[in-house]
Coordinates of C-alpha atoms in Angstrom, one line a residue:
A948 CA 0.4 10.6 -7.8
L949 CA -1.5 10.9 -5.2
V950 CA -5.2 13.9 -4.7
R951 CA -6.0 13.3 -1.4
I952 CA -9.4 16.2 -1.3
G953 CA -10.8 16.9 1.8
L954 CA -14.6 16.4 2.2
D955 CA -15.4 17.4 5.7
T956 CA -12.9 17.6 9.3
V957 CA -12.6 13.5 10.0
T958 CA -13.2 12.7 5.8
E959 CA -11.1 12.6 2.5
A960 CA -10.9 11.2 -0.7
Q961 CA -7.7 9.8 -2.2
I962 CA -6.8 9.2 -5.5
G963 CA -3.7 7.5 -6.5
W964 CA -2.0 6.2 -9.9
T965 CA 1.3 5.4 -11.0
A966 CA 2.2 7.8 -14.6
Y967 CA 5.0 5.1 -15.0
G968 CA 7.0 3.0 -13.5
V969 CA 9.9 0.8 -14.0
M970 CA 11.3 -2.6 -13.0
R971 CA 14.6 -4.4 -13.2
T972 CA 15.3 -7.9 -13.1
R973 CA 18.1 -9.8 -12.5
D974 CA 18.3 -13.3 -13.2
R975 CA 21.2 -14.2 -10.3
T976 CA 22.2 -17.6 -11.9
T977 CA 22.6 -16.3 -15.4
G978 CA 23.2 -13.0 -14.8
Q979 CA 20.3 -11.8 -17.5
I980 CA 18.7 -8.4 -16.9
E981 CA 15.5 -7.6 -17.7
R982 CA 14.0 -3.7 -17.7
V983 CA 10.4 -3.1 -18.4
G984 CA 7.9 -0.1 -18.3
G985 CA 4.5 1.4 -18.2
T986 CA 2.1 3.2 -16.5
G987 CA 0.4 1.1 -13.4
D988 CA -3.5 0.8 -12.2
V989 CA -5.6 3.6 -10.6
Q990 CA -6.1 3.3 -6.8
L991 CA -9.3 5.1 -5.5
G992 CA -9.5 5.4 -1.4
L993 CA -11.1 7.0 1.7
R994 CA -9.9 7.6 5.0
R995 CA -11.9 8.7 8.0
S996 CA -10.8 9.7 11.1
L997 CA -12.3 7.9 13.8
S998 CA -10.6 9.4 16.7
G999 CA -12.2 13.3 15.4
P1000 CA -10.3 15.8 13.4
N1001 CA -6.5 14.6 13.0
G1002 CA -7.1 11.6 15.0
P1003 CA -4.4 8.9 16.0
I1004 CA -7.0 6.2 14.4
A1005 CA -8.4 6.3 11.1
V1006 CA -10.0 3.5 8.5
Q1007 CA -8.5 3.3 4.7
P1008 CA -11.0 1.2 2.6
F1009 CA -10.2 1.7 -1.0
V1010 CA -10.4 -0.2 -4.4
T1011 CA -7.9 -0.5 -7.4
L1012 CA -8.2 -0.1 -11.0
P1013 CA -6.7 -2.6 -13.5
T1014 CA -6.0 0.1 -16.1
G1015 CA -1.8 0.2 -16.2
G1016 CA -0.2 -1.6 -18.6
R1017 CA 1.3 -5.1 -18.5
A1018 CA 4.5 -4.4 -17.4
I1019 CA 3.8 -2.7 -13.6
G1020 CA -0.1 -3.0 -13.8
S1021 CA -2.1 -5.3 -12.2
G1022 CA -5.1 -7.2 -14.6
D1023 CA -8.0 -7.2 -12.1
W1024 CA -9.2 -5.3 -10.3
S1025 CA -7.7 -6.2 -5.8
A1026 CA -9.7 -4.1 -3.2
G1027 CA -8.3 -4.0 0.6
I1028 CA -8.6 -2.4 3.4
V1029 CA -5.5 0.0 6.0
V1030 CA -6.9 0.7 9.8
P1031 CA -4.1 3.5 10.6
I1032 CA -3.2 4.4 14.1
A1033 CA -0.2 6.8 15.2
F1034 CA 0.7 7.4 18.9
D1035 CA 2.9 10.7 20.0
L1036 CA 5.4 9.8 22.4
G1037 CA 6.2 13.7 22.6
K1038 CA 9.7 15.1 21.9
G1039 CA 8.5 15.3 18.1
V1040 CA 8.5 11.4 18.7
S1041 CA 5.9 9.4 16.9
L1042 CA 5.4 5.1 16.4
A1043 CA 2.5 4.2 13.9
I1044 CA 1.1 0.8 12.8
S1045 CA -1.0 0.6 9.6
P1046 CA -2.8 -3.0 9.7
E1047 CA -4.1 -3.8 6.4
L1048 CA -6.2 -7.0 4.7
N1049 CA -6.6 -7.4 0.5
A1050 CA -8.6 -9.3 -1.8
A1051 CA -5.0 -8.6 -4.2
V1052 CA -4.5 -10.0 -7.9
D1053 CA -3.6 -13.4 -8.3
K1054 CA 0.2 -14.1 -9.8
D1055 CA -2.1 -14.7 -13.2
R1056 CA -3.4 -12.0 -13.3
S1057 CA -7.3 -13.0 -13.3
G1058 CA -9.3 -13.2 -9.4
R1059 CA -8.3 -12.3 -6.1
H1060 CA -6.8 -14.2 -2.9
L1061 CA -5.9 -12.8 0.7
A1062 CA -3.1 -11.0 1.7
Y1063 CA -2.3 -8.9 4.7
G1064 CA -0.1 -7.7 6.7
S1065 CA 1.0 -3.8 8.9
A1066 CA 4.1 -1.6 9.0
L1067 CA 5.7 -0.5 11.9
G1068 CA 6.9 2.9 11.7
L1069 CA 9.1 5.3 14.1
S1070 CA 9.1 8.6 13.2
V1071 CA 11.8 11.8 14.5
D1072 CA 12.0 15.4 14.1
V1073 CA 15.6 16.4 13.9
T1074 CA 14.9 19.9 13.5
A1075 CA 11.9 21.8 13.2
S1076 CA 11.1 21.8 9.3
L1077 CA 13.2 18.0 8.7
S1078 CA 11.7 14.3 9.7
A1079 CA 13.2 10.7 9.5
S1080 CA 11.5 7.8 9.9
I1081 CA 12.5 4.0 10.2
E1082 CA 9.8 1.5 9.2
L1083 CA 9.5 -2.4 8.8
Q1084 CA 6.6 -3.5 7.3
A1085 CA 5.2 -7.7 6.6
K1086 CA 2.7 -9.1 4.4
R1087 CA 1.9 -12.7 3.7
D1088 CA 0.4 -13.6 0.3
H1089 CA -1.9 -16.5 -0.2
D1090 CA -1.4 -16.8 -3.6
P1091 CA -2.7 -19.6 -5.4
D1092 CA 0.6 -20.0 -7.2
G1093 CA 1.9 -20.0 -3.9
S1094 CA 2.1 -18.3 -0.7
K1095 CA 5.0 -16.2 0.2
T1096 CA 5.9 -13.2 3.0
T1097 CA 7.7 -10.4 1.9
A1098 CA 9.5 -8.0 5.0
F1099 CA 11.0 -4.7 4.4
A1100 CA 13.0 -1.9 6.0
S1101 CA 12.8 1.3 5.1
T1102 CA 14.3 4.9 5.6
S1103 CA 12.9 8.1 4.8
F1104 CA 13.3 11.7 5.3
A1105 CA 10.8 14.4 5.0
L1106 CA 11.7 18.2 4.2
M1107 CA 9.5 21.2 4.7
V1108 CA 9.8 23.6 2.0
G1109 CA 8.0 26.8 3.7
A1110 CA 4.5 26.1 5.0
D1111 CA 2.7 24.0 2.5
T1112 CA 5.7 22.1 0.1
Q1113 CA 7.6 18.7 1.7
I1114 CA 10.0 17.1 -0.4
D1115 CA 10.7 13.6 0.8
L1116 CA 13.6 10.8 -0.1
G1117 CA 14.2 7.1 1.1
T1118 CA 14.5 3.7 0.4
V1119 CA 14.1 0.6 0.7
I1120 CA 15.5 -2.7 1.6
G1121 CA 14.3 -6.5 1.1
L1122 CA 14.7 -8.7 4.1
T1123 CA 13.4 -12.3 2.8
H1124 CA 14.1 -14.5 -0.3
A1125 CA 10.6 -13.3 -2.3
S1126 CA 11.2 -9.5 -1.3
A1127 CA 12.3 -7.0 -4.1
D1128 CA 16.3 -6.1 -3.2
A1129 CA 16.0 -2.7 -3.3
Q1130 CA 14.3 0.3 -4.2
L1131 CA 15.0 4.5 -3.9
Y1132 CA 11.6 7.2 -4.5
A1133 CA 11.5 10.4 -4.1
G1134 CA 8.7 12.4 -3.8
I1135 CA 7.2 16.1 -3.4
S1136 CA 4.2 16.4 -1.6
R1137 CA 2.2 20.1 -2.3
R1138 CA -1.4 21.1 0.0
F1139 CA -3.6 23.4 -1.2

Protein backbone atom coordinates (compact mmCIF):
# COMPACT_ATOMS: atom_id res chain seq x y z
CA ALA A 1 0.00 0.00 0.00
CA LEU A 2 1.24 3.49 -0.81
CA VAL A 3 -0.37 6.68 0.48
CA ARG A 4 0.64 9.91 -1.25
CA ILE A 5 -0.36 13.19 0.44
CA GLY A 6 0.00 16.52 -1.35
CA LEU A 7 1.62 19.10 0.93
CA ASP A 8 1.55 21.92 -1.64
CA THR A 9 1.45 22.19 -5.46
CA VAL A 10 4.98 20.76 -5.91
CA THR A 11 5.53 18.55 -2.82
CA GLU A 12 4.03 15.29 -1.63
CA ALA A 13 4.75 13.02 1.34
CA GLN A 14 4.66 9.24 0.82
CA ILE A 15 4.11 6.34 3.21
CA GLY A 16 4.40 2.80 1.84
CA TRP A 17 4.03 -0.62 3.45
CA THR A 18 3.87 -4.18 2.20
CA ALA A 19 1.09 -5.64 4.35
CA TYR A 20 1.85 -9.19 3.22
CA GLY A 21 4.15 -10.75 0.67
CA VAL A 22 5.10 -14.26 -0.40
CA MET A 23 8.49 -15.26 -1.74
CA ARG A 24 8.77 -18.58 -3.59
CA THR A 25 12.22 -19.96 -4.35
CA ARG A 26 12.95 -23.06 -6.44
CA ASP A 27 16.36 -24.74 -6.43
CA ARG A 28 17.00 -25.64 -10.08
CA THR A 29 19.37 -28.46 -9.15
CA THR A 30 17.22 -30.33 -6.63
CA GLY A 31 13.78 -29.05 -7.64
CA GLN A 32 13.05 -28.22 -4.00
CA ILE A 33 10.61 -25.33 -3.51
CA GLU A 34 10.64 -23.04 -0.48
CA ARG A 35 7.78 -20.62 0.22
CA VAL A 36 7.88 -17.96 2.95
CA GLY A 37 5.54 -15.07 3.68
CA GLY A 38 5.15 -12.16 6.01
CA THR A 39 4.89 -8.42 6.40
CA GLY A 40 7.29 -5.94 4.84
CA ASP A 41 9.10 -2.78 5.84
CA VAL A 42 7.68 0.77 5.96
CA GLN A 43 9.03 3.33 3.51
CA LEU A 44 8.78 7.08 4.12
CA GLY A 45 9.47 9.48 1.27
CA LEU A 46 9.12 13.01 0.03
CA ARG A 47 8.69 13.94 -3.64
CA ARG A 48 9.42 17.50 -4.77
CA SER A 49 8.98 18.77 -8.31
CA LEU A 50 11.93 20.83 -9.51
CA SER A 51 9.98 22.21 -12.46
CA GLY A 52 6.60 23.41 -11.16
CA PRO A 53 3.30 21.59 -10.52
CA ASN A 54 3.22 18.26 -12.42
CA GLY A 55 6.62 19.20 -13.84
CA PRO A 56 8.78 16.70 -15.70
CA ILE A 57 11.67 16.61 -13.17
CA ALA A 58 11.44 15.74 -9.48
CA VAL A 59 13.64 14.59 -6.61
CA GLN A 60 12.47 11.88 -4.22
CA PRO A 61 14.52 11.02 -1.12
CA PHE A 62 13.29 8.09 1.00
CA VAL A 63 14.10 6.01 4.05
CA THR A 64 12.98 2.43 4.77
CA LEU A 65 12.31 1.41 8.37
CA PRO A 66 12.91 -2.25 9.39
CA THR A 67 9.37 -3.10 10.49
CA GLY A 68 8.95 -6.25 8.38
CA GLY A 69 9.41 -9.85 9.30
CA ARG A 70 12.30 -12.09 8.31
CA ALA A 71 10.58 -13.40 5.15
CA ILE A 72 10.43 -10.16 3.16
CA GLY A 73 11.74 -7.48 5.55
CA SER A 74 15.28 -6.12 5.17
CA GLY A 75 16.27 -6.32 8.84
CA ASP A 76 17.88 -2.84 8.99
CA TRP A 77 17.17 0.69 7.79
CA SER A 78 18.08 1.90 4.32
CA ALA A 79 17.86 5.20 2.45
CA GLY A 80 18.08 6.48 -1.07
CA ILE A 81 17.13 9.05 -3.65
CA VAL A 82 15.33 8.77 -6.99
CA VAL A 83 15.24 11.49 -9.67
CA PRO A 84 12.15 10.85 -11.84
CA ILE A 85 12.35 12.58 -15.24
CA ALA A 86 9.53 12.46 -17.81
CA PHE A 87 9.42 13.56 -21.44
CA ASP A 88 6.10 14.12 -23.26
CA LEU A 89 6.76 12.94 -26.83
CA GLY A 90 3.31 13.98 -28.05
CA LYS A 91 0.31 12.02 -29.33
CA GLY A 92 -0.14 10.18 -26.01
CA VAL A 93 3.44 8.87 -25.86
CA SER A 94 5.81 9.60 -22.98
CA LEU A 95 9.32 8.52 -22.02
CA ALA A 96 10.49 8.32 -18.40
CA ILE A 97 13.84 7.68 -16.74
CA SER A 98 14.39 7.25 -12.99
CA PRO A 99 18.02 7.13 -11.85
CA GLU A 100 18.38 5.91 -8.24
CA LEU A 101 21.14 5.83 -5.60
CA ASN A 102 20.76 3.75 -2.40
CA ALA A 103 22.39 2.94 0.90
CA ALA A 104 20.99 -0.61 0.68
CA VAL A 105 20.87 -3.15 3.51
CA ASP A 106 23.60 -5.82 3.47
CA LYS A 107 22.54 -9.40 2.70
CA ASP A 108 23.39 -10.38 6.30
CA ARG A 109 20.69 -7.85 7.40
CA SER A 110 23.14 -5.62 9.30
CA GLY A 111 24.80 -2.56 7.80
CA ARG A 112 24.56 -0.86 4.41
CA HIS A 113 26.34 -0.67 1.07
CA LEU A 114 26.12 1.22 -2.23
CA ALA A 115 23.51 0.24 -4.83
CA TYR A 116 22.53 2.24 -7.90
CA GLY A 117 20.63 1.89 -11.13
CA SER A 118 17.92 3.27 -13.34
CA ALA A 119 14.65 2.43 -15.03
CA LEU A 120 13.68 3.55 -18.52
CA GLY A 121 10.07 3.34 -19.64
CA LEU A 122 7.87 4.14 -22.61
CA SER A 123 4.14 4.69 -22.09
CA VAL A 124 1.41 4.92 -24.74
CA ASP A 125 -2.21 5.99 -24.36
CA VAL A 126 -4.11 3.18 -26.09
CA THR A 127 -7.49 4.83 -25.49
CA ALA A 128 -8.70 7.74 -23.36
CA SER A 129 -8.86 5.43 -20.33
CA LEU A 130 -6.25 2.72 -21.07
CA SER A 131 -2.46 3.09 -21.22
CA ALA A 132 0.26 0.52 -21.82
CA SER A 133 3.91 0.69 -20.75
CA ILE A 134 7.14 -1.18 -21.36
CA GLU A 135 10.12 -0.70 -19.08
CA LEU A 136 13.72 -1.80 -18.69
CA GLN A 137 15.53 -1.61 -15.35
CA ALA A 138 19.13 -2.31 -14.35
CA LYS A 139 20.66 -2.13 -10.87
CA ARG A 140 24.18 -2.68 -9.57
CA ASP A 141 24.43 -3.82 -5.95
CA HIS A 142 27.79 -3.79 -4.15
CA ASP A 143 26.90 -6.04 -1.22
CA PRO A 144 29.94 -7.15 0.85
CA ASP A 145 28.76 -10.74 0.30
CA GLY A 146 29.28 -10.25 -3.46
CA SER A 147 28.39 -7.61 -6.02
CA LYS A 148 25.70 -8.39 -8.58
CA THR A 149 23.82 -6.79 -11.43
CA THR A 150 20.10 -7.33 -11.88
CA ALA A 151 18.09 -6.39 -14.95
CA PHE A 152 14.37 -6.62 -15.67
CA ALA A 153 11.91 -6.04 -18.48
CA SER A 154 8.30 -5.30 -17.69
CA THR A 155 4.98 -4.59 -19.32
CA SER A 156 1.99 -3.03 -17.62
CA PHE A 157 -1.50 -1.75 -18.31
CA ALA A 158 -3.36 1.00 -16.45
CA LEU A 159 -7.13 1.41 -16.80
CA MET A 160 -8.91 4.50 -15.50
CA VAL A 161 -12.32 3.63 -14.06
CA GLY A 162 -13.99 7.01 -13.66
CA ALA A 163 -12.04 10.16 -12.87
CA ASP A 164 -10.37 8.99 -9.64
CA THR A 165 -9.75 5.21 -9.79
CA GLN A 166 -7.06 3.31 -11.69
CA ILE A 167 -6.54 -0.46 -12.01
CA ASP A 168 -3.01 -1.68 -12.81
CA LEU A 169 -1.85 -5.08 -14.12
CA GLY A 170 1.71 -6.01 -14.98
CA THR A 171 4.46 -8.54 -15.29
CA VAL A 172 8.21 -8.33 -14.68
CA ILE A 173 10.73 -10.75 -16.21
CA GLY A 174 14.33 -11.13 -14.99
CA LEU A 175 17.02 -10.69 -17.64
CA THR A 176 20.15 -11.77 -15.74
CA HIS A 177 21.06 -14.83 -13.67
CA ALA A 178 21.06 -12.68 -10.50
CA SER A 179 17.50 -11.40 -11.21
CA ALA A 180 14.28 -12.95 -9.95
CA ASP A 181 12.69 -15.00 -12.77
CA ALA A 182 9.21 -13.46 -12.88
CA GLN A 183 6.78 -11.31 -10.95
CA LEU A 184 3.09 -10.61 -11.51
CA TYR A 185 1.25 -7.74 -9.90
CA ALA A 186 -2.12 -6.02 -9.76
CA GLY A 187 -3.13 -2.86 -8.00
CA ILE A 188 -5.82 -0.27 -7.46
CA SER A 189 -5.15 3.46 -7.05
CA ARG A 190 -7.77 5.85 -5.72
CA ARG A 191 -7.51 9.65 -5.62
CA PHE A 192 -9.32 11.35 -2.72
